[in-house]
Amino acid sequence: MFQRFFELKTPLLSSLADLNYDVNLTSEDWQIISQSCNILKRFEEITIEMSSEKSVTISKTILFSQALSNYCHKLALEPQPILQLKSFISSLKSEIDTRFGDYEKNILMAEATFLDPRFKKYGFKNHIAFQEVKKSIINKGKTIIMGKNVQQSNLSTNLIPTSSINKEDSIWNDFDLEVTDIVQSQDPKALIIIEVDKYLQEPIIARTNDPLKWWNENKNVYPSLFEIMKRRFCIQGTSVPSERIFSKSGQVVTEKRNRLTSKRVEQIIFLNSNLE
């Protein structure tokens, strides 16, 4: 709004003068508006990127909060000849620190950042927060591996022939028992630690690359981390995409189309949101 207001400065002043409105906007006021627009450009850039529907956004939340905090701290250190701008920057800095200061402690956002191959450990400023999220990932991965081991053990047990089956199948009995013993003897925590360490040792990918594509190509290399990633990357970083869907729903269910069933509306909205 500020930017638009500043761009329309001349026609606005002309219109207000024609209407005999007395607007006491000094040159300093216009300078404040102009400088405020420049300050808020960084916020606009992040807002646009975080409002995306077709890309992963939750893993960027911590980095963007850090970027805004650093940006505001940098602005606060710069000399500001206009008192109002100094107060404006101070308010921005205070709000950023209050609202986003503890985002590294948010486990959902931290795990998403950790599992984004573009960021990994480089998305954290706080080493303790990184170690905490690493521990959380290991615990979740351990649970996933244990669940898979139980399923595989049950499958192997079911494959073992009963005593009523012909002795010619005994060779498979030995094999199945051996596989079951190996599966049960594996330490889930050791396996996930190896998987996590291997993942962290890989170089990060370019910031412009698609993390979902990378995970699709490496899902068999890091199967447990892949399962956790799916549960995190499906979360949107903001409510903007869902708000857009509500708006689209309002355009679909109108007074002239009020007999659409909820299932049909869901199908229409799904196709509208996901078709290229």
PDB file of C-alpha atoms in Angstrom:
ATOM      1  CA  MET A   1       0.000   0.000   0.000  1.00  0.00           C
ATOM      2  CA  PHE A   2       2.831   2.388   0.870  1.00  0.00           C
ATOM      3  CA  GLN A   3       4.542   1.658  -2.434  1.00  0.00           C
ATOM      4  CA  ARG A   4       1.381   2.281  -4.424  1.00  0.00           C
ATOM      5  CA  PHE A   5       0.682   5.439  -2.466  1.00  0.00           C
ATOM      6  CA  PHE A   6       4.177   6.737  -3.173  1.00  0.00           C
ATOM      7  CA  GLU A   7       3.981   5.873  -6.873  1.00  0.00           C
ATOM      8  CA  LEU A   8       0.725   7.827  -7.172  1.00  0.00           C
ATOM      9  CA  LYS A   9       2.080  10.824  -5.300  1.00  0.00           C
ATOM     10  CA  THR A  10       1.506  13.392  -8.058  1.00  0.00           C
ATOM     11  CA  PRO A  11      -2.038  12.377  -9.117  1.00  0.00           C
ATOM     12  CA  LEU A  12      -3.049  11.962  -5.476  1.00  0.00           C
ATOM     13  CA  LEU A  13      -1.917  15.444  -4.533  1.00  0.00           C
ATOM     14  CA  SER A  14      -3.593  16.879  -7.625  1.00  0.00           C
ATOM     15  CA  SER A  15      -6.884  15.138  -6.865  1.00  0.00           C
ATOM     16  CA  LEU A  16      -6.815  16.192  -3.228  1.00  0.00           C
ATOM     17  CA  ALA A  17      -6.102  19.775  -4.253  1.00  0.00           C
ATOM     18  CA  ASP A  18      -9.051  19.741  -6.689  1.00  0.00           C
ATOM     19  CA  LEU A  19     -11.281  18.488  -3.881  1.00  0.00           C
ATOM     20  CA  ASN A  20      -9.983  21.220  -1.572  1.00  0.00           C
ATOM     21  CA  TYR A  21      -8.593  18.725   0.928  1.00  0.00           C
ATOM     22  CA  ASP A  22      -5.840  20.173   3.035  1.00  0.00           C
ATOM     23  CA  VAL A  23      -3.205  17.426   3.301  1.00  0.00           C
ATOM     24  CA  ASN A  24      -0.214  18.458   5.327  1.00  0.00           C
ATOM     25  CA  LEU A  25       2.309  15.984   3.963  1.00  0.00           C
ATOM     26  CA  THR A  26       5.750  17.525   4.054  1.00  0.00           C
ATOM     27  CA  SER A  27       8.776  16.489   2.034  1.00  0.00           C
ATOM     28  CA  GLU A  28      10.012  14.689   5.142  1.00  0.00           C
ATOM     29  CA  ASP A  29       6.768  12.694   5.271  1.00  0.00           C
ATOM     30  CA  TRP A  30       7.259  11.604   1.687  1.00  0.00           C
ATOM     31  CA  GLN A  31      10.826  10.676   2.487  1.00  0.00           C
ATOM     32  CA  ILE A  32       9.603   8.548   5.383  1.00  0.00           C
ATOM     33  CA  ILE A  33       7.153   6.771   3.066  1.00  0.00           C
ATOM     34  CA  SER A  34       9.860   6.192   0.467  1.00  0.00           C
ATOM     35  CA  GLN A  35      12.368   4.850   3.000  1.00  0.00           C
ATOM     36  CA  SER A  36       9.711   2.661   4.618  1.00  0.00           C
ATOM     37  CA  CYS A  37       8.974   1.080   1.241  1.00  0.00           C
ATOM     38  CA  ASN A  38      12.656   0.289   0.790  1.00  0.00           C
ATOM     39  CA  ILE A  39      12.856  -1.220   4.268  1.00  0.00           C
ATOM     40  CA  LEU A  40       9.785  -3.397   3.699  1.00  0.00           C
ATOM     41  CA  LYS A  41      10.984  -4.804   0.356  1.00  0.00           C
ATOM     42  CA  ARG A  42      12.800  -7.624   2.162  1.00  0.00           C
ATOM     43  CA  PHE A  43       9.593  -8.498   3.984  1.00  0.00           C
ATOM     44  CA  GLU A  44       7.661  -8.487   0.718  1.00  0.00           C
ATOM     45  CA  GLU A  45      10.188 -10.811  -0.915  1.00  0.00           C
ATOM     46  CA  ILE A  46       9.910 -13.330   1.910  1.00  0.00           C
ATOM     47  CA  THR A  47       6.119 -13.050   2.022  1.00  0.00           C
ATOM     48  CA  ILE A  48       5.848 -13.884  -1.677  1.00  0.00           C
ATOM     49  CA  GLU A  49       8.162 -16.879  -1.378  1.00  0.00           C
ATOM     50  CA  MET A  50       6.461 -18.217   1.747  1.00  0.00           C
ATOM     51  CA  SER A  51       3.052 -17.921   0.076  1.00  0.00           C
ATOM     52  CA  SER A  52       3.985 -20.391  -2.647  1.00  0.00           C
ATOM     53  CA  GLU A  53       1.693 -23.375  -3.194  1.00  0.00           C
ATOM     54  CA  LYS A  54       3.945 -25.413  -5.467  1.00  0.00           C
ATOM     55  CA  SER A  55       7.108 -25.640  -3.386  1.00  0.00           C
ATOM     56  CA  VAL A  56       8.279 -26.671   0.072  1.00  0.00           C
ATOM     57  CA  THR A  57       7.956 -23.717   2.448  1.00  0.00           C
ATOM     58  CA  ILE A  58       8.097 -25.035   6.006  1.00  0.00           C
ATOM     59  CA  SER A  59      11.824 -25.785   5.774  1.00  0.00           C
ATOM     60  CA  LYS A  60      12.507 -22.132   4.889  1.00  0.00           C
ATOM     61  CA  THR A  61      10.766 -20.690   7.934  1.00  0.00           C
ATOM     62  CA  ILE A  62      13.745 -20.785  10.281  1.00  0.00           C
ATOM     63  CA  LEU A  63      16.119 -19.364   7.675  1.00  0.00           C
ATOM     64  CA  PHE A  64      13.749 -16.548   6.777  1.00  0.00           C
ATOM     65  CA  SER A  65      13.176 -15.659  10.421  1.00  0.00           C
ATOM     66  CA  GLN A  66      16.940 -15.518  10.884  1.00  0.00           C
ATOM     67  CA  ALA A  67      17.306 -13.411   7.740  1.00  0.00           C
ATOM     68  CA  LEU A  68      14.697 -10.908   8.915  1.00  0.00           C
ATOM     69  CA  SER A  69      16.247 -10.722  12.369  1.00  0.00           C
ATOM     70  CA  ASN A  70      19.708 -10.083  10.918  1.00  0.00           C
ATOM     71  CA  TYR A  71      18.270  -7.535   8.508  1.00  0.00           C
ATOM     72  CA  CYS A  72      16.517  -5.596  11.280  1.00  0.00           C
ATOM     73  CA  HIS A  73      19.581  -5.688  13.518  1.00  0.00           C
ATOM     74  CA  LYS A  74      21.672  -4.357  10.645  1.00  0.00           C
ATOM     75  CA  LEU A  75      19.188  -1.547  10.011  1.00  0.00           C
ATOM     76  CA  ALA A  76      19.155  -0.677  13.703  1.00  0.00           C
ATOM     77  CA  LEU A  77      22.922  -0.144  13.640  1.00  0.00           C
ATOM     78  CA  GLU A  78      22.750   2.245  10.704  1.00  0.00           C
ATOM     79  CA  PRO A  79      22.389   5.957  11.515  1.00  0.00           C
ATOM     80  CA  GLN A  80      18.874   7.198  10.813  1.00  0.00           C
ATOM     81  CA  PRO A  81      18.494  10.973  10.496  1.00  0.00           C
ATOM     82  CA  ILE A  82      14.698  10.739  10.751  1.00  0.00           C
ATOM     83  CA  LEU A  83      13.410   9.844  14.207  1.00  0.00           C
ATOM     84  CA  GLN A  84      10.239   8.168  12.895  1.00  0.00           C
ATOM     85  CA  LEU A  85      12.268   5.759  10.767  1.00  0.00           C
ATOM     86  CA  LYS A  86      14.433   4.875  13.736  1.00  0.00           C
ATOM     87  CA  SER A  87      11.325   4.133  15.782  1.00  0.00           C
ATOM     88  CA  PHE A  88       9.852   2.117  12.892  1.00  0.00           C
ATOM     89  CA  ILE A  89      12.985  -0.024  12.597  1.00  0.00           C
ATOM     90  CA  SER A  90      13.086  -0.531  16.360  1.00  0.00           C
ATOM     91  CA  SER A  91       9.479  -1.759  16.324  1.00  0.00           C
ATOM     92  CA  LEU A  92      10.206  -4.144  13.451  1.00  0.00           C
ATOM     93  CA  LYS A  93      13.248  -5.521  15.249  1.00  0.00           C
ATOM     94  CA  SER A  94      11.314  -6.019  18.473  1.00  0.00           C
ATOM     95  CA  GLU A  95       8.408  -7.778  16.751  1.00  0.00           C
ATOM     96  CA  ILE A  96      10.696 -10.054  14.742  1.00  0.00           C
ATOM     97  CA  ASP A  97      12.604 -11.107  17.856  1.00  0.00           C
ATOM     98  CA  THR A  98       9.379 -11.674  19.791  1.00  0.00           C
ATOM     99  CA  ARG A  99       7.519 -13.597  17.106  1.00  0.00           C
ATOM    100  CA  PHE A 100      10.314 -15.596  15.496  1.00  0.00           C
ATOM    101  CA  GLY A 101      13.067 -15.732  18.097  1.00  0.00           C
ATOM    102  CA  ASP A 102      12.357 -19.326  19.171  1.00  0.00           C
ATOM    103  CA  TYR A 103      11.617 -20.860  15.784  1.00  0.00           C
ATOM    104  CA  GLU A 104      14.670 -23.114  15.984  1.00  0.00           C
ATOM    105  CA  LYS A 105      13.012 -24.737  19.006  1.00  0.00           C
ATOM    106  CA  ASN A 106       9.860 -25.520  17.022  1.00  0.00           C
ATOM    107  CA  ILE A 107      10.357 -29.220  16.383  1.00  0.00           C
ATOM    108  CA  LEU A 108       8.247 -29.406  13.202  1.00  0.00           C
ATOM    109  CA  MET A 109      10.066 -26.537  11.523  1.00  0.00           C
ATOM    110  CA  ALA A 110      13.440 -27.700  12.818  1.00  0.00           C
ATOM    111  CA  GLU A 111      12.964 -31.237  11.494  1.00  0.00           C
ATOM    112  CA  ALA A 112      11.830 -29.893   8.125  1.00  0.00           C
ATOM    113  CA  THR A 113      14.922 -27.678   7.915  1.00  0.00           C
ATOM    114  CA  PHE A 114      17.157 -30.575   8.955  1.00  0.00           C
ATOM    115  CA  LEU A 115      15.658 -32.819   6.270  1.00  0.00           C
ATOM    116  CA  ASP A 116      15.897 -30.248   3.499  1.00  0.00           C
ATOM    117  CA  PRO A 117      18.998 -31.226   1.468  1.00  0.00           C
ATOM    118  CA  ARG A 118      19.502 -27.546   0.633  1.00  0.00           C
ATOM    119  CA  PHE A 119      20.003 -26.569   4.272  1.00  0.00           C
ATOM    120  CA  LYS A 120      20.677 -29.466   6.689  1.00  0.00           C
ATOM    121  CA  LYS A 121      22.813 -28.211   9.594  1.00  0.00           C
ATOM    122  CA  TYR A 122      23.479 -24.905   7.839  1.00  0.00           C
ATOM    123  CA  GLY A 123      19.904 -23.853   8.533  1.00  0.00           C
ATOM    124  CA  PHE A 124      20.655 -23.545  12.256  1.00  0.00           C
ATOM    125  CA  LYS A 125      22.512 -20.797  14.071  1.00  0.00           C
ATOM    126  CA  ASN A 126      22.148 -22.501  17.431  1.00  0.00           C
ATOM    127  CA  HIS A 127      24.296 -25.642  17.663  1.00  0.00           C
ATOM    128  CA  ILE A 128      22.287 -26.915  20.631  1.00  0.00           C
ATOM    129  CA  ALA A 129      19.060 -26.617  18.632  1.00  0.00           C
ATOM    130  CA  PHE A 130      20.683 -28.582  15.802  1.00  0.00           C
ATOM    131  CA  GLN A 131      21.755 -31.355  18.179  1.00  0.00           C
ATOM    132  CA  GLU A 132      18.263 -31.492  19.672  1.00  0.00           C
ATOM    133  CA  VAL A 133      16.580 -31.872  16.303  1.00  0.00           C
ATOM    134  CA  LYS A 134      19.154 -34.473  15.275  1.00  0.00           C
ATOM    135  CA  LYS A 135      18.300 -36.435  18.410  1.00  0.00           C
ATOM    136  CA  SER A 136      14.595 -36.112  17.605  1.00  0.00           C
ATOM    137  CA  ILE A 137      15.150 -37.370  14.046  1.00  0.00           C
ATOM    138  CA  ILE A 138      17.144 -40.339  15.363  1.00  0.00           C
ATOM    139  CA  ASN A 139      14.387 -41.266  17.818  1.00  0.00           C
ATOM    140  CA  LYS A 140      11.703 -41.073  15.139  1.00  0.00           C
ATOM    141  CA  GLY A 141      13.851 -43.040  12.704  1.00  0.00           C
ATOM    142  CA  LYS A 142      14.483 -45.684  15.353  1.00  0.00           C
ATOM    143  CA  THR A 143      10.733 -46.097  15.832  1.00  0.00           C
ATOM    144  CA  ILE A 144      10.218 -46.452  12.076  1.00  0.00           C
ATOM    145  CA  ILE A 145      12.955 -49.090  11.773  1.00  0.00           C
ATOM    146  CA  MET A 146      11.599 -51.028  14.746  1.00  0.00           C
ATOM    147  CA  GLY A 147       8.155 -51.041  13.144  1.00  0.00           C
ATOM    148  CA  LYS A 148       9.578 -52.322   9.871  1.00  0.00           C
ATOM    149  CA  ASN A 149      11.562 -54.999  11.711  1.00  0.00           C
ATOM    150  CA  VAL A 150       8.421 -56.232  13.438  1.00  0.00           C
ATOM    151  CA  GLN A 151       6.586 -56.412  10.123  1.00  0.00           C
ATOM    152  CA  GLN A 152       9.475 -58.219   8.459  1.00  0.00           C
ATOM    153  CA  SER A 153       9.801 -60.600  11.398  1.00  0.00           C
ATOM    154  CA  ASN A 154       6.105 -61.420  11.236  1.00  0.00           C
ATOM    155  CA  LEU A 155       6.376 -61.947   7.492  1.00  0.00           C
ATOM    156  CA  SER A 156       9.347 -64.269   7.908  1.00  0.00           C
ATOM    157  CA  THR A 157       7.526 -66.191  10.626  1.00  0.00           C
ATOM    158  CA  ASN A 158       4.509 -66.613   8.401  1.00  0.00           C
ATOM    159  CA  LEU A 159       6.729 -67.915   5.637  1.00  0.00           C
ATOM    160  CA  ILE A 160       8.168 -70.686   7.824  1.00  0.00           C
ATOM    161  CA  PRO A 161       6.392 -73.950   6.942  1.00  0.00           C
ATOM    162  CA  THR A 162       4.561 -75.818   9.679  1.00  0.00           C
ATOM    163  CA  SER A 163       5.629 -79.247  10.860  1.00  0.00           C
ATOM    164  CA  SER A 164       2.964 -80.812   8.718  1.00  0.00           C
ATOM    165  CA  ILE A 165       4.715 -79.673   5.548  1.00  0.00           C
ATOM    166  CA  ASN A 166       6.978 -82.060   3.678  1.00  0.00           C
ATOM    167  CA  LYS A 167      10.588 -82.263   4.877  1.00  0.00           C
ATOM    168  CA  GLU A 168      11.756 -81.257   1.393  1.00  0.00           C
ATOM    169  CA  ASP A 169      10.980 -77.675   2.434  1.00  0.00           C
ATOM    170  CA  SER A 170      13.341 -77.764   5.421  1.00  0.00           C
ATOM    171  CA  ILE A 171      16.037 -75.847   3.537  1.00  0.00           C
ATOM    172  CA  TRP A 172      13.707 -72.870   3.383  1.00  0.00           C
ATOM    173  CA  ASN A 173      12.951 -73.255   7.071  1.00  0.00           C
ATOM    174  CA  ASP A 174      16.627 -72.778   7.847  1.00  0.00           C
ATOM    175  CA  PHE A 175      16.863 -69.796   5.536  1.00  0.00           C
ATOM    176  CA  ASP A 176      13.785 -68.113   6.987  1.00  0.00           C
ATOM    177  CA  LEU A 177      14.991 -68.676  10.532  1.00  0.00           C
ATOM    178  CA  GLU A 178      18.376 -67.197   9.663  1.00  0.00           C
ATOM    179  CA  VAL A 179      16.777 -64.117   8.100  1.00  0.00           C
ATOM    180  CA  THR A 180      14.547 -63.678  11.136  1.00  0.00           C
ATOM    181  CA  ASP A 181      17.545 -63.875  13.479  1.00  0.00           C
ATOM    182  CA  ILE A 182      19.446 -61.292  11.432  1.00  0.00           C
ATOM    183  CA  VAL A 183      16.502 -58.899  11.376  1.00  0.00           C
ATOM    184  CA  GLN A 184      15.929 -59.221  15.099  1.00  0.00           C
ATOM    185  CA  SER A 185      19.621 -58.801  15.916  1.00  0.00           C
ATOM    186  CA  GLN A 186      19.930 -55.448  14.114  1.00  0.00           C
ATOM    187  CA  ASP A 187      20.122 -52.423  16.392  1.00  0.00           C
ATOM    188  CA  PRO A 188      17.565 -49.860  15.106  1.00  0.00           C
ATOM    189  CA  LYS A 189      19.331 -46.949  16.799  1.00  0.00           C
ATOM    190  CA  ALA A 190      22.678 -47.847  15.248  1.00  0.00           C
ATOM    191  CA  LEU A 191      21.064 -48.154  11.816  1.00  0.00           C
ATOM    192  CA  ILE A 192      19.376 -44.753  11.974  1.00  0.00           C
ATOM    193  CA  ILE A 193      22.529 -43.075  13.324  1.00  0.00           C
ATOM    194  CA  ILE A 194      24.458 -44.438  10.343  1.00  0.00           C
ATOM    195  CA  GLU A 195      21.709 -43.223   8.007  1.00  0.00           C
ATOM    196  CA  VAL A 196      21.625 -39.738   9.553  1.00  0.00           C
ATOM    197  CA  ASP A 197      25.410 -39.358   9.546  1.00  0.00           C
ATOM    198  CA  LYS A 198      25.608 -40.447   5.923  1.00  0.00           C
ATOM    199  CA  TYR A 199      22.889 -37.950   5.015  1.00  0.00           C
ATOM    200  CA  LEU A 200      24.687 -35.101   6.784  1.00  0.00           C
ATOM    201  CA  GLN A 201      27.994 -35.955   5.122  1.00  0.00           C
ATOM    202  CA  GLU A 202      26.513 -35.540   1.669  1.00  0.00           C
ATOM    203  CA  PRO A 203      27.038 -32.071   0.169  1.00  0.00           C
ATOM    204  CA  ILE A 204      24.036 -29.791   0.198  1.00  0.00           C
ATOM    205  CA  ILE A 205      22.278 -29.230  -3.098  1.00  0.00           C
ATOM    206  CA  ALA A 206      21.811 -25.859  -4.775  1.00  0.00           C
ATOM    207  CA  ARG A 207      19.243 -23.568  -3.175  1.00  0.00           C
ATOM    208  CA  THR A 208      17.283 -23.429  -6.438  1.00  0.00           C
ATOM    209  CA  ASN A 209      16.980 -27.226  -6.685  1.00  0.00           C
ATOM    210  CA  ASP A 210      13.806 -29.062  -5.760  1.00  0.00           C
ATOM    211  CA  PRO A 211      14.236 -30.961  -2.453  1.00  0.00           C
ATOM    212  CA  LEU A 212      11.298 -33.239  -3.281  1.00  0.00           C
ATOM    213  CA  LYS A 213      13.011 -34.365  -6.470  1.00  0.00           C
ATOM    214  CA  TRP A 214      16.210 -35.043  -4.526  1.00  0.00           C
ATOM    215  CA  TRP A 215      14.349 -37.137  -1.973  1.00  0.00           C
ATOM    216  CA  ASN A 216      12.558 -39.074  -4.692  1.00  0.00           C
ATOM    217  CA  GLU A 217      15.945 -39.994  -6.146  1.00  0.00           C
ATOM    218  CA  ASN A 218      17.425 -40.916  -2.746  1.00  0.00           C
ATOM    219  CA  LYS A 219      14.459 -42.486  -0.962  1.00  0.00           C
ATOM    220  CA  ASN A 220      16.039 -45.941  -1.125  1.00  0.00           C
ATOM    221  CA  VAL A 221      19.329 -44.641   0.253  1.00  0.00           C
ATOM    222  CA  TYR A 222      17.675 -42.996   3.272  1.00  0.00           C
ATOM    223  CA  PRO A 223      14.406 -44.922   3.707  1.00  0.00           C
ATOM    224  CA  SER A 224      13.749 -43.939   7.326  1.00  0.00           C
ATOM    225  CA  LEU A 225      14.541 -40.264   6.789  1.00  0.00           C
ATOM    226  CA  PHE A 226      12.349 -40.350   3.696  1.00  0.00           C
ATOM    227  CA  GLU A 227       9.395 -41.443   5.827  1.00  0.00           C
ATOM    228  CA  ILE A 228       9.954 -38.586   8.281  1.00  0.00           C
ATOM    229  CA  MET A 229      10.425 -36.120   5.428  1.00  0.00           C
ATOM    230  CA  LYS A 230       7.019 -36.978   3.950  1.00  0.00           C
ATOM    231  CA  ARG A 231       5.366 -36.155   7.268  1.00  0.00           C
ATOM    232  CA  ARG A 232       7.111 -32.785   7.491  1.00  0.00           C
ATOM    233  CA  PHE A 233       7.255 -31.418   3.952  1.00  0.00           C
ATOM    234  CA  CYS A 234       3.499 -31.816   3.508  1.00  0.00           C
ATOM    235  CA  ILE A 235       3.050 -29.018   6.069  1.00  0.00           C
ATOM    236  CA  GLN A 236       2.773 -25.524   4.629  1.00  0.00           C
ATOM    237  CA  GLY A 237       4.856 -22.776   6.188  1.00  0.00           C
ATOM    238  CA  THR A 238       1.900 -20.362   6.186  1.00  0.00           C
ATOM    239  CA  SER A 239      -1.885 -20.512   5.989  1.00  0.00           C
ATOM    240  CA  VAL A 240      -1.927 -18.674   2.640  1.00  0.00           C
ATOM    241  CA  PRO A 241      -2.429 -21.808   0.459  1.00  0.00           C
ATOM    242  CA  SER A 242      -5.365 -22.983   2.571  1.00  0.00           C
ATOM    243  CA  GLU A 243      -6.875 -19.494   2.489  1.00  0.00           C
ATOM    244  CA  ARG A 244      -6.631 -19.570  -1.295  1.00  0.00           C
ATOM    245  CA  ILE A 245      -8.480 -22.874  -1.347  1.00  0.00           C
ATOM    246  CA  PHE A 246     -11.252 -21.372   0.781  1.00  0.00           C
ATOM    247  CA  SER A 247     -11.491 -18.514  -1.707  1.00  0.00           C
ATOM    248  CA  LYS A 248     -11.678 -20.954  -4.616  1.00  0.00           C
ATOM    249  CA  SER A 249     -14.402 -22.873  -2.798  1.00  0.00           C
ATOM    250  CA  GLY A 250     -16.417 -19.681  -2.577  1.00  0.00           C
ATOM    251  CA  GLN A 251     -16.128 -19.283  -6.339  1.00  0.00           C
ATOM    252  CA  VAL A 252     -17.248 -22.872  -6.946  1.00  0.00           C
ATOM    253  CA  VAL A 253     -20.178 -23.052  -4.529  1.00  0.00           C
ATOM    254  CA  THR A 254     -22.325 -20.144  -5.650  1.00  0.00           C
ATOM    255  CA  GLU A 255     -26.009 -19.353  -5.427  1.00  0.00           C
ATOM    256  CA  LYS A 256     -26.539 -20.947  -8.836  1.00  0.00           C
ATOM    257  CA  ARG A 257     -24.493 -24.042  -7.941  1.00  0.00           C
ATOM    258  CA  ASN A 258     -25.741 -24.662  -4.431  1.00  0.00           C
ATOM    259  CA  ARG A 259     -26.720 -28.284  -5.065  1.00  0.00           C
ATOM    260  CA  LEU A 260     -23.179 -29.552  -5.483  1.00  0.00           C
ATOM    261  CA  THR A 261     -22.403 -32.332  -3.036  1.00  0.00           C
ATOM    262  CA  SER A 262     -19.486 -31.934  -0.657  1.00  0.00           C
ATOM    263  CA  LYS A 263     -17.688 -34.795  -2.396  1.00  0.00           C
ATOM    264  CA  ARG A 264     -18.053 -33.166  -5.808  1.00  0.00           C
ATOM    265  CA  VAL A 265     -16.864 -29.812  -4.445  1.00  0.00           C
ATOM    266  CA  GLU A 266     -13.839 -31.537  -2.937  1.00  0.00           C
ATOM    267  CA  GLN A 267     -13.025 -33.146  -6.296  1.00  0.00           C
ATOM    268  CA  ILE A 268     -13.368 -29.861  -8.189  1.00  0.00           C
ATOM    269  CA  ILE A 269     -11.164 -27.978  -5.721  1.00  0.00           C
ATOM    270  CA  PHE A 270      -8.589 -30.771  -5.735  1.00  0.00           C
ATOM    271  CA  LEU A 271      -8.343 -30.740  -9.524  1.00  0.00           C
ATOM    272  CA  ASN A 272      -8.233 -26.961  -9.622  1.00  0.00           C
ATOM    273  CA  SER A 273      -5.392 -26.849  -7.098  1.00  0.00           C
ATOM    274  CA  ASN A 274      -3.276 -29.681  -8.477  1.00  0.00           C
ATOM    275  CA  LEU A 275      -3.646 -29.682 -12.246  1.00  0.00           C
ATOM    276  CA  GLU A 276      -0.915 -27.811 -14.085  1.00  0.00           C
TER     277      GLU A 276
END
